[in-house]
Short mmCIF file of C-alpha atoms in Angstrom, two decimals:
data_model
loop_
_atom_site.label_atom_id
_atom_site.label_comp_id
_atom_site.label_asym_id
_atom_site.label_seq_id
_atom_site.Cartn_x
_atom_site.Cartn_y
_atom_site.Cartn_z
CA UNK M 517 135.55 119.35 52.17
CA UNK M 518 137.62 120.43 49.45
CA UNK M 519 137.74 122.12 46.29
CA UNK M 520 135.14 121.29 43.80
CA UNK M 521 135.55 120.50 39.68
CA UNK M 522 132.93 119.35 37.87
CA UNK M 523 132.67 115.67 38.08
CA UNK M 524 134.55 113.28 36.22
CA UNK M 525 133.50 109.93 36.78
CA UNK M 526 130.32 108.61 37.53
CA UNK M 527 128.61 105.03 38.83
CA UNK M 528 126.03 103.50 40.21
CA UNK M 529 125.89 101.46 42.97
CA UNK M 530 122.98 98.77 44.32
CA UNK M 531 122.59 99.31 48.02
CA UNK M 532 119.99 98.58 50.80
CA UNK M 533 118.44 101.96 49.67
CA UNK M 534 118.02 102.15 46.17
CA UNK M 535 120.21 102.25 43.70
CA UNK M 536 122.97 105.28 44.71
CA UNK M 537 124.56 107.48 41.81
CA UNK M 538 128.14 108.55 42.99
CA UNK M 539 130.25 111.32 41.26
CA UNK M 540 133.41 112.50 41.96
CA UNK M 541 136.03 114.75 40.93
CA UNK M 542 139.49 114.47 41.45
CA UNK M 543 139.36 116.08 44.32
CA UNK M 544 136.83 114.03 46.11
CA UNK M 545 133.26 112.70 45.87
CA UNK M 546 130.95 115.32 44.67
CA UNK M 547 127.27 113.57 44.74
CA UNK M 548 125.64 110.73 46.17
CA UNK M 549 121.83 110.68 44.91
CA UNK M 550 119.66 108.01 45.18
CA UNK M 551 118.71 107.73 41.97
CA UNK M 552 115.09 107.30 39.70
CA UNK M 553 115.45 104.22 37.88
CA UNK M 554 113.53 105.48 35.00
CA UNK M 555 115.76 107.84 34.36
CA UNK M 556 118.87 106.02 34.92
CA UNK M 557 119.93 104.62 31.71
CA UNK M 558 119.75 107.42 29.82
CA UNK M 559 121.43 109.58 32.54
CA UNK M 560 124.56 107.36 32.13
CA UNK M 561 124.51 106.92 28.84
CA UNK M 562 124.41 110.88 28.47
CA UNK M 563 127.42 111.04 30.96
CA UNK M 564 129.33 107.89 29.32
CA UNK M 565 129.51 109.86 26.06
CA UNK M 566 130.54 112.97 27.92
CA UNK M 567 133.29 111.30 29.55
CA UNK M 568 134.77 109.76 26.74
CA UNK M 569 134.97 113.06 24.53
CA UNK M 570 137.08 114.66 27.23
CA UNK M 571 139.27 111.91 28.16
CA UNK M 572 141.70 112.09 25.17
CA UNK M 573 144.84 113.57 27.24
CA UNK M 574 146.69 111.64 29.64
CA UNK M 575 146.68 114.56 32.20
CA UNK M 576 142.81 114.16 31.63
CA UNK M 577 143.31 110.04 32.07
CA UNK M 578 145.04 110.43 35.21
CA UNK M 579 141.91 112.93 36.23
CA UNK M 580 139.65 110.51 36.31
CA UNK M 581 142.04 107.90 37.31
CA UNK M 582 141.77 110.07 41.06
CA UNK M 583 138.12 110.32 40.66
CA UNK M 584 137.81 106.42 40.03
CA UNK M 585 139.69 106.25 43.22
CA UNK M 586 137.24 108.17 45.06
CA UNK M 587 134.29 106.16 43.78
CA UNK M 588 136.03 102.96 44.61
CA UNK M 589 136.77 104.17 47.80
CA UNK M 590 133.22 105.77 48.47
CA UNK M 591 131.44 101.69 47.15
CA UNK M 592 133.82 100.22 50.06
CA UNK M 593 133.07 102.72 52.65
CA UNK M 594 129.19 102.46 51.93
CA UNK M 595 129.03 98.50 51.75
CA UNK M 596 130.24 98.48 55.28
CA UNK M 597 128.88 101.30 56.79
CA UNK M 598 125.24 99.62 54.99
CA UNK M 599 126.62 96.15 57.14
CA UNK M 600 127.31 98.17 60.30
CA UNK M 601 131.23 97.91 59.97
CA UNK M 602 131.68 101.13 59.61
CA UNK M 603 130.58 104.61 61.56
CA UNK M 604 132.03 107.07 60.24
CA UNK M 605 133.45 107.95 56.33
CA UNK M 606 136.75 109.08 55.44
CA UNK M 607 136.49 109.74 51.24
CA UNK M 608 137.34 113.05 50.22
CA UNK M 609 134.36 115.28 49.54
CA UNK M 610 134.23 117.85 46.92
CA UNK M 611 130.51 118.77 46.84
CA UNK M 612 129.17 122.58 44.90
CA UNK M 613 128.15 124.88 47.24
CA UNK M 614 128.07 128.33 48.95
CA UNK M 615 130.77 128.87 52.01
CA UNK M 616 127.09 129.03 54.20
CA UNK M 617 126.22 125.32 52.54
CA UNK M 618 129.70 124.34 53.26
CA UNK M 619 129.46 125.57 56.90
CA UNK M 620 126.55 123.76 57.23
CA UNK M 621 127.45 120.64 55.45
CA UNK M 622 130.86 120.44 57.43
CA UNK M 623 128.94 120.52 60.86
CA UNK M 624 126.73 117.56 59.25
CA UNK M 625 129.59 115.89 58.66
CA UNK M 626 130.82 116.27 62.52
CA UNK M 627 127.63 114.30 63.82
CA UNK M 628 128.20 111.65 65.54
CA UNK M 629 127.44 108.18 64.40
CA UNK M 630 124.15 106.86 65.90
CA UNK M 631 123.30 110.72 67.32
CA UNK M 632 120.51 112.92 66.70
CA UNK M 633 120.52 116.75 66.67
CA UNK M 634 118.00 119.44 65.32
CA UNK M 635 118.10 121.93 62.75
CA UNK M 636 118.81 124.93 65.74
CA UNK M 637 121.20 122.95 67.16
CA UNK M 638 123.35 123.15 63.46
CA UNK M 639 122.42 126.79 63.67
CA UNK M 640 124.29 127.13 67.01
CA UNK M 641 127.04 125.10 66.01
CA UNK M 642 128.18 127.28 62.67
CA UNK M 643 127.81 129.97 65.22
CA UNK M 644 124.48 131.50 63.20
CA UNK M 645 121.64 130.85 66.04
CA UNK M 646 118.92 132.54 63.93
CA UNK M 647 119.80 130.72 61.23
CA UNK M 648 117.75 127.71 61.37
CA UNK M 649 115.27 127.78 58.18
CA UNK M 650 118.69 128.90 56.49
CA UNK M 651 120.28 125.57 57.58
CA UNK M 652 117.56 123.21 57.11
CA UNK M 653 117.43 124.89 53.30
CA UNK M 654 121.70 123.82 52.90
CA UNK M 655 120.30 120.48 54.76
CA UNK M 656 117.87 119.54 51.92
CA UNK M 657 120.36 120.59 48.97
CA UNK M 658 122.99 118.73 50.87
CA UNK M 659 124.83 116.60 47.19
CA UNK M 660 126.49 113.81 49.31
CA UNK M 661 123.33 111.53 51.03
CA UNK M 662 124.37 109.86 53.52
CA UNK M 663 127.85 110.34 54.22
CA UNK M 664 127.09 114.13 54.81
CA UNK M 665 124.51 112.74 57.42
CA UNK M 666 121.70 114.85 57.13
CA UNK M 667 119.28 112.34 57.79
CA UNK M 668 120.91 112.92 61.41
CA UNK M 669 118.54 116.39 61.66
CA UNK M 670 115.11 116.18 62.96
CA UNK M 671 112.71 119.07 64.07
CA UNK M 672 113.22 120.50 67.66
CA UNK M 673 110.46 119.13 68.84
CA UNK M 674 111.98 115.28 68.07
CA UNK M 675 109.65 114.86 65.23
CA UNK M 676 111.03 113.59 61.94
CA UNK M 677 111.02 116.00 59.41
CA UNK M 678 111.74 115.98 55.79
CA UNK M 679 114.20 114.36 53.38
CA UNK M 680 115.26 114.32 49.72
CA UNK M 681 114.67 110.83 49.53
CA UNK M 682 111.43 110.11 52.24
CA UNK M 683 110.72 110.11 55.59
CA UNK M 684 110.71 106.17 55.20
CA UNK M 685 114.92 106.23 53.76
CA UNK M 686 115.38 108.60 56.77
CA UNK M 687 113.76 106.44 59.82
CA UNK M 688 115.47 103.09 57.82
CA UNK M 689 118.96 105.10 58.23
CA UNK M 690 118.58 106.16 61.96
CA UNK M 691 117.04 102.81 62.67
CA UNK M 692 120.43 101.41 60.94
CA UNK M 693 122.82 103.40 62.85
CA UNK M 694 120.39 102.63 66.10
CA UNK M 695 118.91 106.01 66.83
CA UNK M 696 115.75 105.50 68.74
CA UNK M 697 112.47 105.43 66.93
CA UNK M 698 111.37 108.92 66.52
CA UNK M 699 107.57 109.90 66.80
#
């Protein structure tokens, strides 16, 4: 994960899912929501005019020429990862966070395709073992769905435990990548 700008372009996406809002910066991807489709339109039309009043220089123009990048490279990545071509993502990311967030979102993004792992077992890994409610906090305001695989973490005990987006998105994502059913 890199450095993070405010985002500079923004799209949305149809996917198996939901529709997914992608942002990115030109320094990588910076969100990837699953979005509310009531509040959609105006969202982008709020961010379309945004856009367009800072996009007047060319050093600005070639900004969001390496954040267009990133989107189109993020839409590719997710269409075959969502047709089970693809295990493991390779876009820049460029998500907002604290260096704990980071540390935890960086050993997210370590997980192995079609592998489980609990919240403690992130807290051992970033080398903070009594970190766990900590982690599963930086888990839950984790920007990037899906390719910063938190749907990976369940509870110790095996159970599935919360997501952003439902406990039905998360068991529909393991069940993609072919993680046994959880209970």
């Amino acid at each position: 994960m890199t450095h993070f700008t405010s985002p500079k372009c923004h799209a949305l996406v149809t996917s198996p899912v939901g529709l997914l809002s992608l942002k990115a910066s030109e320094y990588g991807l910076t969100h990837l929501q699953v979005e509310d489709l009531a509040q959609t339109s105006l969202l982008v039309e709020i961010q379309t005019q945004f856009i367009l009043q800072q996009s007047n220089t060319e050093a600005t123009q070639d900004l969001l020429k390496q954040a267009q990048q990133h989107i189109d490279t993020t839409v590719i990545q997710l269409t075959e990862y969502f047709a089970n071509q693809r295990q493991h993502f390779s876009v820049p990311l460029a998500p907002k966070g604290t260096v704990f967030q980071h540390e935890v979102w960086h050993a997210l993004s370590q997980l192995t395709f079609g592998h489980r792992c609990s919240y403690s077992d992130i807290a051992n890994t970033i080398g903070r073992p009594k970190a766990v409610r900590a982690v599963g906090a930086a888990n839950g305001a984790n920007p990037i769905a899906i390719i910063v695989p938190c749907h990976r973490v369940i509870g110790k005990g095996g159970k599935l435990t919360g997501y952003a987006y439902g406990l039905d998105m998360k068991q529909w994502l393991l069940d993609l990548e072919g993680i046994e059913e959880i209970n």
